Short mmCIF file of C-alpha atoms in Angstrom, two decimals:
data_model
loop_
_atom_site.label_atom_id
_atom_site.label_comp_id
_atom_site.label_asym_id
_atom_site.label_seq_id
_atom_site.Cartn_x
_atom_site.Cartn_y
_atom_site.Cartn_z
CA UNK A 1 18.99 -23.46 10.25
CA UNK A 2 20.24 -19.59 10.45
CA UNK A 3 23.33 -20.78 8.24
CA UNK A 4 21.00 -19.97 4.90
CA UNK A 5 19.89 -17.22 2.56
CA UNK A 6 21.80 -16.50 -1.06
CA UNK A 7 25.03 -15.90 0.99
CA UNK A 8 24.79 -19.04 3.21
CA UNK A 9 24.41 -17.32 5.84
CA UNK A 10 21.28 -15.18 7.41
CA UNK A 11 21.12 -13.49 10.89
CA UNK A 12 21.58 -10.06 12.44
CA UNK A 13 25.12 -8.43 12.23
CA UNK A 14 25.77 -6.44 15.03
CA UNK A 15 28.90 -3.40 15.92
CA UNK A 16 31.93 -4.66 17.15
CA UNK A 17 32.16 -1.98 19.26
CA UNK A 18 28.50 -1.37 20.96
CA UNK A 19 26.94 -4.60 20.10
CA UNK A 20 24.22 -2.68 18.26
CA UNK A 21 22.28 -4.00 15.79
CA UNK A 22 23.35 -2.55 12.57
CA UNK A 23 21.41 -4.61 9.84
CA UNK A 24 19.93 -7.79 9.24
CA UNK A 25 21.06 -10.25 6.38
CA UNK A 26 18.47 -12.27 5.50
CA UNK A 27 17.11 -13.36 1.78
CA UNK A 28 13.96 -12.00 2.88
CA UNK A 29 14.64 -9.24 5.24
CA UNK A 30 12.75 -6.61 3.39
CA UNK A 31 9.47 -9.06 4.12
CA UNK A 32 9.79 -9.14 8.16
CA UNK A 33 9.87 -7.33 11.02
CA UNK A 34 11.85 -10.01 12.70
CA UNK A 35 14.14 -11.83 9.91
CA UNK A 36 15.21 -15.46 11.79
CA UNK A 37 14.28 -18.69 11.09
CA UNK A 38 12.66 -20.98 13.96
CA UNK A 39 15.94 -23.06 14.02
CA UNK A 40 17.38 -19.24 15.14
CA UNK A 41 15.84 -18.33 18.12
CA UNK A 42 15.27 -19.48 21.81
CA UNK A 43 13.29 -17.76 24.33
CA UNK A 44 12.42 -18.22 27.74
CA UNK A 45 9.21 -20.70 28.33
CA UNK A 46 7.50 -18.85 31.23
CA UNK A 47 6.78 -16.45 28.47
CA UNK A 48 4.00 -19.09 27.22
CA UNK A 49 1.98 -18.15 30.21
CA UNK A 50 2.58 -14.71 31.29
CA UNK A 51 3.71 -12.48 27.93
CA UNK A 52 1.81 -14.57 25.08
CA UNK A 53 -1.81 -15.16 26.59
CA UNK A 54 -4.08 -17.73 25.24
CA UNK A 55 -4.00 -21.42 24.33
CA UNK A 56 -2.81 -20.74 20.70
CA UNK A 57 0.97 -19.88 20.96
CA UNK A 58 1.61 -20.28 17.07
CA UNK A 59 0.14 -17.68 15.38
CA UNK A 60 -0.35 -19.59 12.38
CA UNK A 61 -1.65 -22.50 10.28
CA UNK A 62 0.82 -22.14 7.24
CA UNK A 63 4.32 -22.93 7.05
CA UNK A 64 6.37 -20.04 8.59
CA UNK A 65 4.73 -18.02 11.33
CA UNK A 66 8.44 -16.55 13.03
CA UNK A 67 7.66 -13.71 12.61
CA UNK A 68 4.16 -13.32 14.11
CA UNK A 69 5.39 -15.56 17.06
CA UNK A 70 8.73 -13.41 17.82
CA UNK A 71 6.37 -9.90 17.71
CA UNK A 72 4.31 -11.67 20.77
CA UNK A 73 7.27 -11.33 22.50
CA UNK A 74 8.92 -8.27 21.39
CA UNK A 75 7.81 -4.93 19.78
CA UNK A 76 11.25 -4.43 17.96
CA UNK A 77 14.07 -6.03 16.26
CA UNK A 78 16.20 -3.85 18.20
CA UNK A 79 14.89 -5.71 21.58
CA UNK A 80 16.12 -9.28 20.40
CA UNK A 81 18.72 -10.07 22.56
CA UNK A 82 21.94 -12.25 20.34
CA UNK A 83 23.80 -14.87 21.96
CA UNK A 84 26.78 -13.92 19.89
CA UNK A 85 28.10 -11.00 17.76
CA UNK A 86 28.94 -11.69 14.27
CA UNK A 87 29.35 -15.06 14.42
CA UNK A 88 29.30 -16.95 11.33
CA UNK A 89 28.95 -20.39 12.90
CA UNK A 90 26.37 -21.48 14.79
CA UNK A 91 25.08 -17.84 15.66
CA UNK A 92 21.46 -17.83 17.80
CA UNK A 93 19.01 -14.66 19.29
CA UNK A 94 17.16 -14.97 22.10
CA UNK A 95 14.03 -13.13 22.32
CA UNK A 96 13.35 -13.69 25.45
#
């Protein structure tokens, strides 16, 4: 689900050197904190009952909702940990 956006491809882009995050590319980057699609991301399950309290884990009733859900578990994009760097196939983040 990452491989989309009006380049066919959307996810973060990160220095070959540092593995920084540089930028995101994303059709709708300028709209979220956290640009990825819920086909994008993984994150650890114990963080259902110790990070995000509640019973509610989604944080919404409309389509969408990765955003709000990722900023339980981080504060900044910066924080998302990528499970590779530049890849252009197949490329995940792991938030957790």
């Amino acid at each position: 689900m990452d491989n989309l956006g009006p380049n066919g491809w959307e996810g973060p882009v990160y220095d070959p050197s540092d593995h920084t995050l540089l930028r995101w590319e994303a059709g709708a980057v300028q709209d979220r904190k956290f640009p990825v699609d819920n086909g994008a991301f993984a994150f650890a399950s114990e963080l259902l009952a110790s990070t995000i309290i509640g019973t509610r884990y989604w944080p919404t009733d409309i389509s969408g909702g990765e955003n709000e859900f990722i900023g339980l578990i981080v504060d900044k994009k910066e924080d998302i940990e990528p499970l590779c760097y530049n890849c252009y196939a197949n490329c995940s983040v792991s938030v957790a």
